[in-house]
Tab-separated table of C-alpha atoms in Angstrom:
chain	number	residue	atom	x	y	z
Y	231	ASP	CA	14.219	-26.083	-83.649
Y	232	ILE	CA	17.713	-27.480	-82.871
Y	233	GLU	CA	19.236	-24.165	-82.210
Y	234	GLU	CA	16.539	-22.950	-79.760
Y	235	ILE	CA	16.784	-26.391	-77.954
Y	236	ASN	CA	20.443	-26.113	-77.804
Y	237	TYR	CA	20.068	-22.574	-76.321
Y	238	ILE	CA	17.750	-23.741	-73.676
Y	239	ILE	CA	20.036	-26.515	-72.776
Y	240	SER	CA	23.035	-24.057	-72.636
Y	241	THR	CA	20.916	-21.466	-70.479
Y	242	ALA	CA	20.087	-24.286	-68.090
Y	243	ASP	CA	23.561	-25.356	-67.792
Y	244	LYS	CA	24.612	-21.816	-66.856
Y	245	LYS	CA	21.937	-21.647	-64.350
Y	246	LEU	CA	22.899	-25.054	-62.857
Y	247	ALA	CA	26.594	-23.863	-62.844
Y	248	LYS	CA	25.517	-20.583	-61.106
Y	249	ILE	CA	23.570	-22.674	-58.391
Y	250	GLU	CA	26.420	-24.881	-57.893
Y	251	GLU	CA	28.763	-22.048	-57.820
Y	252	VAL	CA	26.714	-20.270	-55.225
Y	253	LYS	CA	26.156	-23.423	-53.318
Y	254	ASN	CA	30.017	-24.116	-53.190
Y	255	MET	CA	30.715	-20.731	-52.104
Y	256	ALA	CA	28.045	-20.915	-49.229
Y	257	ASP	CA	29.614	-24.361	-48.450
Y	258	VAL	CA	33.108	-22.890	-48.151
Y	259	VAL	CA	31.853	-20.044	-46.042
Y	260	LYS	CA	30.024	-22.476	-43.704
Y	261	SER	CA	33.093	-24.828	-43.579
Y	262	ASP	CA	35.384	-21.807	-42.748
Y	263	ASN	CA	33.009	-20.772	-40.118
Y	264	ASP	CA	32.694	-24.149	-38.598
Y	265	LYS	CA	36.470	-24.202	-38.084
Y	266	THR	CA	36.466	-20.878	-36.178
Y	267	SER	CA	36.397	-20.735	-32.481
Y	268	ASP	CA	33.307	-19.960	-30.742
Y	269	ILE	CA	32.818	-16.357	-29.276
Y	270	SER	CA	34.134	-17.395	-25.614
Y	271	ASN	CA	37.412	-18.625	-27.149
Y	272	VAL	CA	38.164	-16.197	-29.879
Y	273	LYS	CA	41.503	-14.371	-29.497
Y	274	VAL	CA	43.251	-11.410	-31.120
Y	275	ASP	CA	45.095	-13.939	-33.323
Y	276	ASP	CA	41.848	-14.935	-35.003
Y	277	ARG	CA	40.911	-11.520	-35.966
Y	278	ASP	CA	42.214	-11.237	-39.623
Y	279	ASP	CA	40.465	-14.847	-40.432
Y	280	MET	CA	37.213	-13.268	-39.056
Y	281	GLU	CA	37.577	-10.326	-40.939
Y	282	LYS	CA	38.310	-12.393	-44.216
Y	283	LEU	CA	35.422	-14.682	-43.378
Y	284	LYS	CA	32.971	-11.814	-42.781
Y	285	ASN	CA	34.048	-10.150	-45.949
Y	286	LYS	CA	33.668	-13.212	-47.963
Y	287	ALA	CA	30.058	-13.777	-46.445
Y	288	GLU	CA	29.150	-10.035	-47.081
Y	289	ASP	CA	30.437	-10.489	-50.909
Y	290	ILE	CA	28.255	-13.456	-51.327
Y	291	LEU	CA	25.157	-11.673	-49.883
Y	292	LYS	CA	25.855	-8.701	-51.976
Y	293	ASN	CA	26.768	-10.015	-55.303
Y	294	TYR	CA	24.489	-13.453	-55.158
Y	295	SER	CA	21.439	-12.390	-53.261
Y	296	GLY	CA	19.075	-13.269	-56.097
Y	297	ASN	CA	20.757	-16.805	-56.251
Y	298	LEU	CA	20.410	-17.728	-52.601
Y	299	THR	CA	17.634	-19.830	-51.195
Y	300	ASP	CA	16.042	-18.507	-48.057
Y	301	GLU	CA	17.929	-20.824	-45.986
Y	302	GLN	CA	21.312	-20.066	-47.670
Y	303	LYS	CA	20.564	-16.294	-46.898
Y	304	LYS	CA	19.784	-17.023	-43.266
Y	305	LEU	CA	23.180	-19.010	-42.958
Y	306	ILE	CA	25.182	-16.225	-44.510
Y	307	ASP	CA	23.343	-13.677	-42.272
Y	308	ASP	CA	24.035	-15.770	-39.290
Y	309	ILE	CA	27.755	-16.099	-40.066
Y	310	ILE	CA	28.144	-12.412	-40.800
Y	311	SER	CA	26.443	-11.671	-37.215
Y	312	ALA	CA	28.573	-14.226	-35.524
Y	313	THR	CA	31.604	-12.984	-36.963
Y	314	SER	CA	30.660	-9.428	-36.213
Y	315	GLU	CA	30.443	-10.369	-32.721
Y	316	LYS	CA	33.644	-12.256	-32.376
Y	317	ILE	CA	35.438	-9.304	-34.098
Y	318	ALA	CA	33.735	-6.942	-31.587
Y	319	ARG	CA	34.759	-9.098	-28.657
Y	320	ILE	CA	38.546	-9.193	-29.832
Y	321	ASP	CA	38.420	-5.609	-30.221
Y	322	GLU	CA	36.903	-5.216	-26.743
Y	323	ILE	CA	39.574	-7.313	-25.120
Y	324	SER	CA	42.311	-5.712	-27.259
Y	325	ASN	CA	41.234	-2.392	-26.054
Y	326	ASP	CA	40.775	-3.352	-22.501
Y	327	TYR	CA	44.222	-4.947	-22.514
Y	328	GLN	CA	45.711	-1.804	-24.087
Y	329	ASP	CA	43.825	0.360	-21.327
Y	330	VAL	CA	45.341	-1.612	-18.610
Y	331	GLN	CA	48.853	-1.254	-19.908
Y	332	GLU	CA	48.388	2.462	-20.385
Y	333	LYS	CA	46.887	2.740	-16.675
Y	334	PHE	CA	49.596	0.739	-15.241
Y	335	LEU	CA	52.316	3.012	-16.755
Y	336	ASN	CA	50.960	5.895	-14.662
Y	337	VAL	CA	50.802	3.884	-11.328
Y	338	PRO	CA	53.702	5.049	-9.168
Y	339	ASP	CA	56.390	2.500	-8.007
Y	340	THR	CA	55.906	0.659	-4.685
Y	341	GLY	CA	58.587	3.122	-2.917
Y	342	VAL	CA	56.576	6.199	-3.826
Y	343	ILE	CA	52.873	4.603	-3.879
Y	344	THR	CA	50.447	6.447	-1.432
Y	345	SER	CA	46.696	6.086	-0.326
Y	346	ASP	CA	45.892	8.600	-2.915
Y	347	ASN	CA	46.397	5.919	-5.434
Y	348	GLU	CA	44.532	3.295	-3.713
Y	349	ALA	CA	41.173	3.568	-5.620
Y	350	SER	CA	42.663	3.528	-9.052
Y	351	VAL	CA	45.226	0.539	-8.163
Y	352	LYS	CA	42.119	-1.457	-6.642
Y	353	GLU	CA	39.964	-0.557	-9.800
Y	354	SER	CA	42.855	-1.852	-12.207
Y	355	ILE	CA	43.123	-5.317	-9.964
Y	356	ASP	CA	39.459	-5.646	-9.889
Y	357	PHE	CA	39.313	-5.118	-13.946
Y	358	ILE	CA	42.132	-7.511	-14.737
Y	359	ASN	CA	40.400	-9.934	-12.356
Y	360	ASP	CA	37.300	-9.495	-14.322
Y	361	ILE	CA	39.159	-10.169	-17.624
Y	362	PHE	CA	40.459	-13.446	-16.247
Y	363	ASN	CA	37.148	-14.723	-14.705
Y	364	ASN	CA	34.908	-13.809	-17.570
Y	365	TYR	CA	37.103	-13.685	-20.516
Y	366	SER	CA	39.947	-15.978	-20.083
Y	367	GLY	CA	39.295	-17.644	-23.391
Y	368	ASN	CA	39.742	-14.462	-25.292
Y	369	ILE	CA	43.243	-13.667	-24.196
Y	370	ASN	CA	46.267	-15.419	-25.837
Y	371	ASP	CA	49.390	-16.386	-23.860
Y	372	ILE	CA	51.497	-13.172	-24.413
Y	373	GLN	CA	48.355	-11.178	-23.100
Y	374	ALA	CA	47.670	-13.342	-20.415
Y	375	SER	CA	51.488	-13.540	-19.135
Y	376	GLU	CA	51.441	-9.605	-19.350
Y	377	LEU	CA	48.349	-9.206	-17.292
Y	378	GLU	CA	49.661	-11.546	-14.805
Y	379	ARG	CA	52.886	-9.552	-14.403
Y	380	ILE	CA	50.902	-6.170	-14.226
Y	381	ILE	CA	48.425	-7.699	-11.635
Y	382	GLN	CA	51.271	-9.187	-9.441
Y	383	GLN	CA	52.875	-5.665	-9.209
Y	384	LEU	CA	49.638	-4.005	-8.648
Y	385	ASN	CA	48.865	-6.363	-5.675
Y	386	GLU	CA	52.346	-5.655	-4.422
Y	387	ARG	CA	51.551	-1.772	-4.614
Y	388	PHE	CA	48.227	-2.419	-3.067
Y	389	ALA	CA	49.709	-4.325	-0.280
Y	390	LYS	CA	52.217	-1.411	0.393
Y	391	ILE	CA	49.420	1.129	0.649
Y	392	THR	CA	47.596	-1.311	3.140
Y	393	GLU	CA	50.761	-1.690	5.051
Y	394	VAL	CA	51.350	2.050	5.472
Y	395	LYS	CA	47.760	2.815	6.195
Y	396	GLU	CA	47.751	0.069	8.898
Y	397	ALA	CA	51.079	1.377	10.569
Y	398	GLY	CA	49.926	5.010	10.515
Y	399	ASN	CA	46.429	3.964	11.960
Y	400	ALA	CA	48.370	1.887	14.810
Y	401	VAL	CA	50.160	5.312	15.663
Y	402	LYS	CA	46.816	7.206	15.443
Y	403	ASN	CA	44.872	4.669	17.682
Y	404	ILE	CA	47.651	5.019	20.478
Y	405	ALA	CA	47.396	9.048	20.192
Y	406	ASP	CA	43.565	8.894	20.516
Y	407	SER	CA	43.793	6.823	23.550
Y	408	LEU	CA	45.802	9.009	25.478
Y	409	ALA	CA	44.508	12.202	27.587
Y	410	ASP	CA	45.196	15.561	26.537
Y	411	VAL	CA	48.262	17.600	27.819
Y	412	ASP	CA	46.180	18.811	30.740
Y	413	ASN	CA	45.384	15.318	32.135
Y	414	ILE	CA	48.563	13.302	30.929
Y	415	LYS	CA	50.143	11.407	33.946
Y	416	SER	CA	53.642	9.756	34.496
Y	417	SER	CA	51.770	6.406	34.222
Y	418	ASP	CA	51.196	7.127	30.410
Y	419	LYS	CA	54.878	8.027	29.796
Y	420	GLN	CA	55.697	4.473	28.287
Y	421	ASP	CA	52.835	4.619	25.944
Y	422	ILE	CA	53.853	8.229	24.797
Y	423	GLU	CA	57.266	7.008	24.102
Y	424	LYS	CA	56.236	4.146	22.254
Y	425	MET	CA	53.620	6.318	20.191
Y	426	SER	CA	56.385	8.921	19.295
Y	427	ASP	CA	58.978	6.046	18.474
Y	428	ASN	CA	56.288	4.484	16.156
Y	429	ALA	CA	55.468	7.801	14.431
Y	430	LYS	CA	59.079	8.541	13.876
Y	431	ASP	CA	59.484	5.101	12.574
Y	432	VAL	CA	56.766	5.445	10.129
Y	433	LEU	CA	57.686	8.745	8.898
Y	434	ALA	CA	61.211	7.314	8.160
Y	435	LYS	CA	60.265	4.031	6.790
Y	436	TYR	CA	57.600	5.013	4.495
Y	437	ALA	CA	58.703	8.532	3.692
Y	438	GLY	CA	57.837	8.074	0.117
Y	439	ASN	CA	54.504	6.422	0.719
Y	440	LEU	CA	52.767	9.022	2.856
Y	441	THR	CA	50.372	11.633	1.652
Y	442	ALA	CA	51.152	15.203	2.669
Y	443	GLU	CA	48.102	14.875	5.131
Y	444	GLU	CA	49.082	11.419	6.466
Y	445	LYS	CA	52.710	12.894	7.174
Y	446	ALA	CA	51.259	16.082	8.787
Y	447	VAL	CA	49.185	13.636	11.042
Y	448	LEU	CA	52.183	11.750	12.234
Y	449	GLU	CA	54.366	14.918	12.576
Y	450	ASP	CA	51.663	16.213	14.761
Y	451	VAL	CA	51.532	13.152	16.842
Y	452	VAL	CA	55.459	13.598	17.371
Y	453	LYS	CA	54.903	16.954	18.553
Y	454	GLN	CA	51.990	16.107	20.928
Y	455	ALA	CA	54.241	13.495	22.228
Y	456	GLU	CA	56.864	15.962	23.104
Y	457	GLU	CA	54.406	18.398	24.613
Y	458	LYS	CA	52.907	15.548	26.663
Y	459	LEU	CA	56.354	14.281	27.752
Y	460	GLY	CA	57.406	17.815	28.743
Y	461	LYS	CA	54.375	18.175	30.837
Y	462	ILE	CA	55.247	14.854	32.634
Y	463	THR	CA	58.654	16.167	33.425
Y	464	GLU	CA	57.652	19.533	34.391
Y	465	THR	CA	55.032	18.039	36.931
Y	466	GLU	CA	57.616	15.311	37.989
Y	467	LYS	CA	59.978	18.156	39.005
Y	468	ALA	CA	57.343	20.290	40.685
Y	469	ARG	CA	56.336	17.456	42.645
Y	470	GLU	CA	59.806	16.154	43.782
Y	471	ALA	CA	60.542	19.661	44.831
Y	472	ALA	CA	57.644	19.747	46.853
Y	473	ALA	CA	58.392	16.465	48.362
Y	474	GLU	CA	62.096	17.496	49.068
Y	475	ALA	CA	60.875	20.655	50.855
Y	476	ALA	CA	58.562	18.519	52.917
Y	477	SER	CA	61.043	15.915	53.817
Y	478	LYS	CA	63.527	18.624	55.182
Y	479	LEU	CA	61.031	19.776	57.735
Y	480	PRO	CA	61.153	18.738	61.457
Y	481	THR	CA	58.593	16.509	62.774
Y	482	ALA	CA	55.466	17.868	64.603
Y	483	ASP	CA	56.967	17.355	68.060
Y	484	GLU	CA	60.305	18.909	67.096
Y	485	SER	CA	58.788	22.016	65.307
Y	486	LYS	CA	59.618	25.339	66.625
Y	487	SER	CA	58.255	28.687	65.950
Y	488	THR	CA	61.514	29.267	64.114
Y	489	ASP	CA	60.195	26.563	61.693
Y	490	LYS	CA	57.090	28.154	60.983
Y	491	GLU	CA	58.105	30.067	57.854
Y	492	SER	CA	59.722	27.036	56.297
Y	493	ILE	CA	56.641	24.932	57.094
Y	494	GLU	CA	54.174	27.407	55.645
Y	495	ALA	CA	56.375	27.617	52.444
Y	496	ALA	CA	56.517	23.840	52.049
Y	497	LYS	CA	52.717	23.593	52.636
Y	498	LYS	CA	52.085	26.400	49.991
Y	499	GLN	CA	54.423	24.735	47.672
Y	500	ALA	CA	52.622	21.327	47.926
Y	501	GLU	CA	49.268	23.070	47.532
Y	502	GLU	CA	50.254	24.987	44.372
Y	503	VAL	CA	51.454	21.677	42.830
Y	504	LEU	CA	48.109	19.976	43.609
Y	505	ALA	CA	46.221	22.878	42.047
Y	506	LYS	CA	48.353	23.640	39.124
Y	507	TYR	CA	48.983	19.873	38.284
Y	508	ALA	CA	45.639	18.506	39.254
Y	509	GLY	CA	45.112	16.507	36.014
Y	510	ASN	CA	48.685	15.435	35.709
Y	511	LEU	CA	49.047	13.751	39.258
Y	512	THR	CA	48.390	9.798	39.579
Y	513	GLU	CA	46.306	9.117	42.643
Y	514	GLU	CA	49.385	7.965	44.513
Y	515	GLU	CA	51.330	10.992	43.782
Y	516	LYS	CA	48.454	13.091	44.808
Y	517	ALA	CA	48.082	11.349	47.974
Y	518	VAL	CA	51.740	12.085	48.906
Y	519	LEU	CA	51.340	15.694	48.364
Y	520	GLU	CA	48.066	15.533	50.277
Y	521	ASP	CA	49.717	14.049	53.080
Y	522	ALA	CA	52.550	16.809	52.956
Y	523	VAL	CA	50.043	19.434	53.236
Y	524	LYS	CA	48.199	17.389	56.162
Y	525	GLN	CA	51.532	17.036	58.088
Y	526	ALA	CA	52.535	20.810	57.588
Y	527	GLU	CA	49.095	21.769	58.999
Y	528	GLU	CA	49.566	19.473	62.068
Y	529	LYS	CA	53.232	21.036	62.590
Y	530	LEU	CA	51.681	24.501	62.229
Y	531	GLY	CA	49.074	23.679	64.652
Y	532	LYS	CA	51.737	22.209	67.151
Y	533	ILE	CA	53.475	25.566	66.778
Y	534	SER	CA	50.445	27.429	67.275
Y	535	GLU	CA	49.563	25.507	70.387
Y	536	THR	CA	53.174	25.786	71.831
Y	537	GLU	CA	52.836	29.657	71.259
Y	538	ASP	CA	49.357	29.827	73.049
Y	539	SER	CA	50.618	27.984	76.003
Y	540	ARG	CA	53.683	29.874	76.174
Y	541	LYS	CA	51.718	33.119	76.210
Y	542	ALA	CA	49.234	31.845	78.682
Y	543	VAL	CA	52.177	31.032	81.238
Y	544	GLU	CA	53.782	34.503	80.352
Y	545	GLU	CA	50.540	36.083	81.097
Y	546	VAL	CA	49.993	34.398	84.601
Y	547	SER	CA	53.671	35.244	85.447
Y	548	SER	CA	53.413	38.818	84.622
Y	549	LYS	CA	50.581	39.229	87.146
Y	550	LEU	CA	52.511	37.877	89.951
Y	551	PRO	CA	54.416	40.141	92.291
Y	552	ALA	CA	58.110	40.613	92.310
Y	553	ALA	CA	60.143	38.599	94.723
Y	554	ASP	CA	60.716	41.640	97.062
Y	555	GLU	CA	57.139	42.101	97.158
Y	556	SER	CA	55.855	38.370	97.363
Y	557	LYS	CA	53.940	37.508	100.579
Y	558	SER	CA	52.420	34.337	101.979
Y	559	THR	CA	49.306	35.156	100.499
Y	560	ASP	CA	50.800	35.030	96.878
Y	561	LYS	CA	52.235	31.409	97.525
Y	562	GLU	CA	49.419	29.452	96.048
Y	563	SER	CA	49.347	31.516	92.755
Y	564	ILE	CA	53.164	31.456	92.643
Y	565	GLU	CA	53.048	27.686	92.934
Y	566	ALA	CA	50.297	27.416	90.244
Y	567	ALA	CA	52.214	29.587	87.908
Y	568	LYS	CA	55.346	27.595	88.434
Y	569	LYS	CA	53.439	24.353	87.869
Y	570	GLN	CA	52.018	25.590	84.676
Y	571	ALA	CA	55.319	26.573	83.264
Y	572	GLU	CA	56.727	23.254	84.145
Y	573	GLU	CA	54.112	21.533	82.301
Y	574	VAL	CA	54.482	23.567	79.243
Y	575	LEU	CA	58.296	23.130	79.405
Y	576	ALA	CA	57.716	19.258	79.856
Y	577	LYS	CA	55.104	18.992	77.253
Y	578	TYR	CA	56.885	21.128	74.397
Y	579	ALA	CA	60.507	20.661	75.467
């Protein structure tokens, strides 16, 4: 009958309209999706559009699931999956960007940055470089500009840390190369003064950039320098005093028994310096003092030799008879004694 036929036609029209409606919605979603950027170029500015597109696709899948062909369902599922990945990428970059900003706020300024901050600064630099290298298409101009500003300042602070460490290590290397205080010599004086000056410069120039440990090391270097310079000065004074004492002595040929005490004192003084400052004397300084000891020994030897000769003459003379008792038989012994005394007088005048 006509009514039933009209009903079939009406029902068919509704079905066809539904099919067309769903197709149009699917086509719109596909068209909107085609206009979006791929995942490597999607940015925070695209998030709202991505969210709307995802919601629209999910609504179609939820409300028209029975009207979708398998091909349409797969298309909608793919769009939902792709937009979800893009939103996740946007959120990841946004979180990373916010994390970088927050961490940077906790990084000390260049004037007070220390090596304690080195690891965190290096980590932040590497993190930002990773964003630029792997996700450059996902950051907008504002984010890129801010990240460039931050990484520039981080690089400046990392350079300051490196500069301070190198300055401190240069001082420490000199300190490590020098002998200890018991073996330091006048030939080391210039290096010690340079080390001390450098340590003081680093302490003054980088006062805000040194950790407590680094500061203590440099202060100890200055202290050690003062001790070593003090030892050099002490050694120099003792050496010069010994040399001066030796220079005031008569020559070996002019030494007399009355000089014995001063010669022995000068010898002892030189020997004490050689013993006490054995590690602090250069080879040249040591040779001068050893020569002073040797010369003193020669002078004492000459005095001893003179005294022995004088005593021998006096002993021979004491055995001779007095003038009132001298006989012709004593002539030979008297002449021998006289000759011996004349030889001593000539030799040790």
